[in-house]
C-alpha atoms as a PDB file:
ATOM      1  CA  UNK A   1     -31.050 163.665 116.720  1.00  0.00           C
ATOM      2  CA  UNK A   2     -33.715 161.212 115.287  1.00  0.00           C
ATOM      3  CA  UNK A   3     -33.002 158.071 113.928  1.00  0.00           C
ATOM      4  CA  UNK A   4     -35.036 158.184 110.930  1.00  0.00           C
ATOM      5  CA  UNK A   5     -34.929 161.090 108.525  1.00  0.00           C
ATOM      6  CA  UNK A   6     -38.139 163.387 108.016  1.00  0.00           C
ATOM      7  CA  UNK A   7     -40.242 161.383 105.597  1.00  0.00           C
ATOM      8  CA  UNK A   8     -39.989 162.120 102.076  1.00  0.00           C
ATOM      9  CA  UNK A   9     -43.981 161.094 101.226  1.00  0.00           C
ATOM     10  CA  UNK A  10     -44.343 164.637  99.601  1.00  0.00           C
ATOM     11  CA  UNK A  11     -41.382 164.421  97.243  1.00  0.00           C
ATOM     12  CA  UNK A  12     -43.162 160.677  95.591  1.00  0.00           C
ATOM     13  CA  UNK A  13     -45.076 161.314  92.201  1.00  0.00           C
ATOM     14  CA  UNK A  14     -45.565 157.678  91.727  1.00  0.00           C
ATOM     15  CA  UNK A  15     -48.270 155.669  92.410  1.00  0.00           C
ATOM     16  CA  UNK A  16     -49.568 155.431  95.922  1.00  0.00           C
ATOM     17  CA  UNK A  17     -50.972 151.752  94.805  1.00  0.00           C
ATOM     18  CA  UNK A  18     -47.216 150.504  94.666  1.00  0.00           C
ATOM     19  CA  UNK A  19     -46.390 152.519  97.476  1.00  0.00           C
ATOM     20  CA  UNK A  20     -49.220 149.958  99.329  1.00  0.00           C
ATOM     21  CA  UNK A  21     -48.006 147.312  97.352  1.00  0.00           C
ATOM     22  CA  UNK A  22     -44.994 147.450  98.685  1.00  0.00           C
ATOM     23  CA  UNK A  23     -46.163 147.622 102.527  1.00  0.00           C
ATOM     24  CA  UNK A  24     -48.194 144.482 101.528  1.00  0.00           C
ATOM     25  CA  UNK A  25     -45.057 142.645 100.487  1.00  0.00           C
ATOM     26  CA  UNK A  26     -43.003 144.008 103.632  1.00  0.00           C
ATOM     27  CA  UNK A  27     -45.464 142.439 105.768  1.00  0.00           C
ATOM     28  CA  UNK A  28     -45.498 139.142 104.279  1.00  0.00           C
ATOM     29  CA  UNK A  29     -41.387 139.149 104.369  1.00  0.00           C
ATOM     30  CA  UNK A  30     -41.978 140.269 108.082  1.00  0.00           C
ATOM     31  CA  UNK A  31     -44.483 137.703 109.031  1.00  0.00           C
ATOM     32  CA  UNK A  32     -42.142 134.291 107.898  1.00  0.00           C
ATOM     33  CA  UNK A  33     -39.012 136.343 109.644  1.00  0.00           C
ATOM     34  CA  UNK A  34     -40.528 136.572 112.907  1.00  0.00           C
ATOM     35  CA  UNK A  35     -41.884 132.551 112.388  1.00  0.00           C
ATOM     36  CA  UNK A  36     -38.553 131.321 111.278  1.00  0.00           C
ATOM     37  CA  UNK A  37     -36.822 132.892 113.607  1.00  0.00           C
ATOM     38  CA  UNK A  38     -38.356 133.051 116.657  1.00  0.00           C
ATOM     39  CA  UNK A  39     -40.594 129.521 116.858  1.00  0.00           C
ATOM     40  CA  UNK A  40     -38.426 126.838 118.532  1.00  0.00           C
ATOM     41  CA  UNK A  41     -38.305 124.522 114.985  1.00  0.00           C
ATOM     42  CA  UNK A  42     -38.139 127.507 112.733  1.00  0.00           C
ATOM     43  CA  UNK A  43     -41.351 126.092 111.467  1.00  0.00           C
ATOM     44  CA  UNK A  44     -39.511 123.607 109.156  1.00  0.00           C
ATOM     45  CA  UNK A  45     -41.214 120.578 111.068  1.00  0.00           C
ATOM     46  CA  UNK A  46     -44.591 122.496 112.295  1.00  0.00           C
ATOM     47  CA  UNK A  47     -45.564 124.233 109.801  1.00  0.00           C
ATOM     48  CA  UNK A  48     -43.737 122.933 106.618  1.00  0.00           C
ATOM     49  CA  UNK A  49     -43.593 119.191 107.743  1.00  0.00           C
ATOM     50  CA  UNK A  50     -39.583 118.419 107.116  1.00  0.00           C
ATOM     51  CA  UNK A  51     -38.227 115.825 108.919  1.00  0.00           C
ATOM     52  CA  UNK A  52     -36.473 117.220 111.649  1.00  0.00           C
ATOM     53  CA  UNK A  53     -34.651 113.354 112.951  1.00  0.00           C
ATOM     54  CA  UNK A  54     -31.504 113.382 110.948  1.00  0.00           C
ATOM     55  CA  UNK A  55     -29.780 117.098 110.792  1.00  0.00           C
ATOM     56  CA  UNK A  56     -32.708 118.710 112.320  1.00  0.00           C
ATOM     57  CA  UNK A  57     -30.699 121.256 114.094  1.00  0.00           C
ATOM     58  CA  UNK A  58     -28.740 122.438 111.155  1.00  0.00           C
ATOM     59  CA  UNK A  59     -32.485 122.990 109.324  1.00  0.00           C
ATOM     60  CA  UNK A  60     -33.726 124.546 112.404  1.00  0.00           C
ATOM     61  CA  UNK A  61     -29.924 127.040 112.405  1.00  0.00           C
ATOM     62  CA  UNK A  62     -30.940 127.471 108.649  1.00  0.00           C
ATOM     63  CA  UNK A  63     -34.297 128.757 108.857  1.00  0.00           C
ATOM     64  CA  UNK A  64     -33.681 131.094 111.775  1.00  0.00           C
ATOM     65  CA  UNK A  65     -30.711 132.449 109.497  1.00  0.00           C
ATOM     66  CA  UNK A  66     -33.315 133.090 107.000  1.00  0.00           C
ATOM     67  CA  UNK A  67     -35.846 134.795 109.306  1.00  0.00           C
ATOM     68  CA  UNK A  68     -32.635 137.227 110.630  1.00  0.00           C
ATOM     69  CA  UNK A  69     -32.604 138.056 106.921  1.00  0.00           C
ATOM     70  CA  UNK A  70     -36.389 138.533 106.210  1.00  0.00           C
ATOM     71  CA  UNK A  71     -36.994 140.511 109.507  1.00  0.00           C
ATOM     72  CA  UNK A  72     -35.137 143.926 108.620  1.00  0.00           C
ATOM     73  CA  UNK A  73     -35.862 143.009 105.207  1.00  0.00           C
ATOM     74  CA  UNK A  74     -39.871 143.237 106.040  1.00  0.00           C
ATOM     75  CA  UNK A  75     -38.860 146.488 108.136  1.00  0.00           C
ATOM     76  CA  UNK A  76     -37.112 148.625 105.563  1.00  0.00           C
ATOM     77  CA  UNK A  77     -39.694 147.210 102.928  1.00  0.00           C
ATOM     78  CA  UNK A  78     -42.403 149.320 105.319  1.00  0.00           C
ATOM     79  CA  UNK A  79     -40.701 151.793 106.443  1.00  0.00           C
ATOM     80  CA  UNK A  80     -40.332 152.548 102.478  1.00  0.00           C
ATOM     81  CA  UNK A  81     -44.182 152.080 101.634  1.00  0.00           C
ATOM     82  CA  UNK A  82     -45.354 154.142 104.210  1.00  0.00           C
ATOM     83  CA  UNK A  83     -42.310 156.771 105.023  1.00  0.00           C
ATOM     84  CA  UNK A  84     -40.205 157.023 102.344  1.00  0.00           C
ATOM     85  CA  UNK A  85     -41.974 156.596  99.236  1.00  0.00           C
ATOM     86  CA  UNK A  86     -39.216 157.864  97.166  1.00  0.00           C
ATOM     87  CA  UNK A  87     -37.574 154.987  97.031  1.00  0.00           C
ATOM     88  CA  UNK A  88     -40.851 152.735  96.513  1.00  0.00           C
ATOM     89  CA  UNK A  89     -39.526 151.861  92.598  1.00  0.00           C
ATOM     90  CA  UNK A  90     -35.860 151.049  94.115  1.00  0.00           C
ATOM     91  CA  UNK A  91     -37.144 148.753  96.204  1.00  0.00           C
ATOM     92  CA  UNK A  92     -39.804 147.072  94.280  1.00  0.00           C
ATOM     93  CA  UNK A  93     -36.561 146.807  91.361  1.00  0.00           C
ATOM     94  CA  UNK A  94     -35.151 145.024  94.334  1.00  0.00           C
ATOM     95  CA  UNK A  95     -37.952 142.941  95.307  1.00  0.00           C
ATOM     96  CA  UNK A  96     -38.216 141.686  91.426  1.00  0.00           C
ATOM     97  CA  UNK A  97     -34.477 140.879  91.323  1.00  0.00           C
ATOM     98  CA  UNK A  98     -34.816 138.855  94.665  1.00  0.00           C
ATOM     99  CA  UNK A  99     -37.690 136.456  93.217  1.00  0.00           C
ATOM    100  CA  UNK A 100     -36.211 136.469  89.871  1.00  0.00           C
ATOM    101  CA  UNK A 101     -33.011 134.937  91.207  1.00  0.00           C
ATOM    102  CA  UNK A 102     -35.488 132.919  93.589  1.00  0.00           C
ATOM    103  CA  UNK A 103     -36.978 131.472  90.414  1.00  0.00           C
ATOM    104  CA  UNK A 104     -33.711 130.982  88.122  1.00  0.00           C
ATOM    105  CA  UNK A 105     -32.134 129.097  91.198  1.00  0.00           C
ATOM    106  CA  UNK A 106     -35.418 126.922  92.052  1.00  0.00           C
ATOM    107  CA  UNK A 107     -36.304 126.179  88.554  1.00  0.00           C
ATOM    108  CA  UNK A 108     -32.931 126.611  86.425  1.00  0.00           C
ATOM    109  CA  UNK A 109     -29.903 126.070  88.560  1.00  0.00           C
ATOM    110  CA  UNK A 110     -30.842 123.830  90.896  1.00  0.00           C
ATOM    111  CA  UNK A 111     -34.172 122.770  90.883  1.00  0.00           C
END
């Protein structure tokens, strides 16, 4: 018994550019998952410059929350662009609704 299913790549009748597209954006949800959560400051103070002095570890616990989020994220995101193509437009719908709700709460809510 496998744990992935045989790849459904010859089912997909969409394009193979958002099939790519969508390996491009599972990389760059990978890449900040593995920084947040595995450098020792989350890269809050190192690479985004917060002050870490007053409630630095609760940033720190925050961002490496966020990284345990983006990692399997970034995962199923490639696993989807390069194995599973059929459910490329599910998962781009998905990607849209995540930064559309990233926008409405950073610019709307409570930006």
């Amino acid at each position: 018994m496998s744990l992935l299913p045989p790849s459904t790549n010859d089912d997909y009748q969409g394009s193979v550019a958002a099939a790519w597209f969508l390996v491009l954006v599972g990389a760059l949800t990978l890449a900040p998952g593995l920084i947040h959560f595995f450098l020792p400051d989350g890269g809050a103070g190192t690479i985004a410059g917060i002050d870490l002095s007053q409630r630095g570890q609760t940033i720190v616990a925050i961002f490496a929350w966020f990284g345990a989020l983006q990692i399997p994220h970034g995962i199923a995101e490639l696993a989807v662009g390069l194995r599973y193509r059929t459910l490329v437009p599910l998962f781009l719908l998905l990607v849209i609704l995540e930064r559309a709700l990233m926008a409405l709460d950073g610019w709307v809510l409570k930006g």
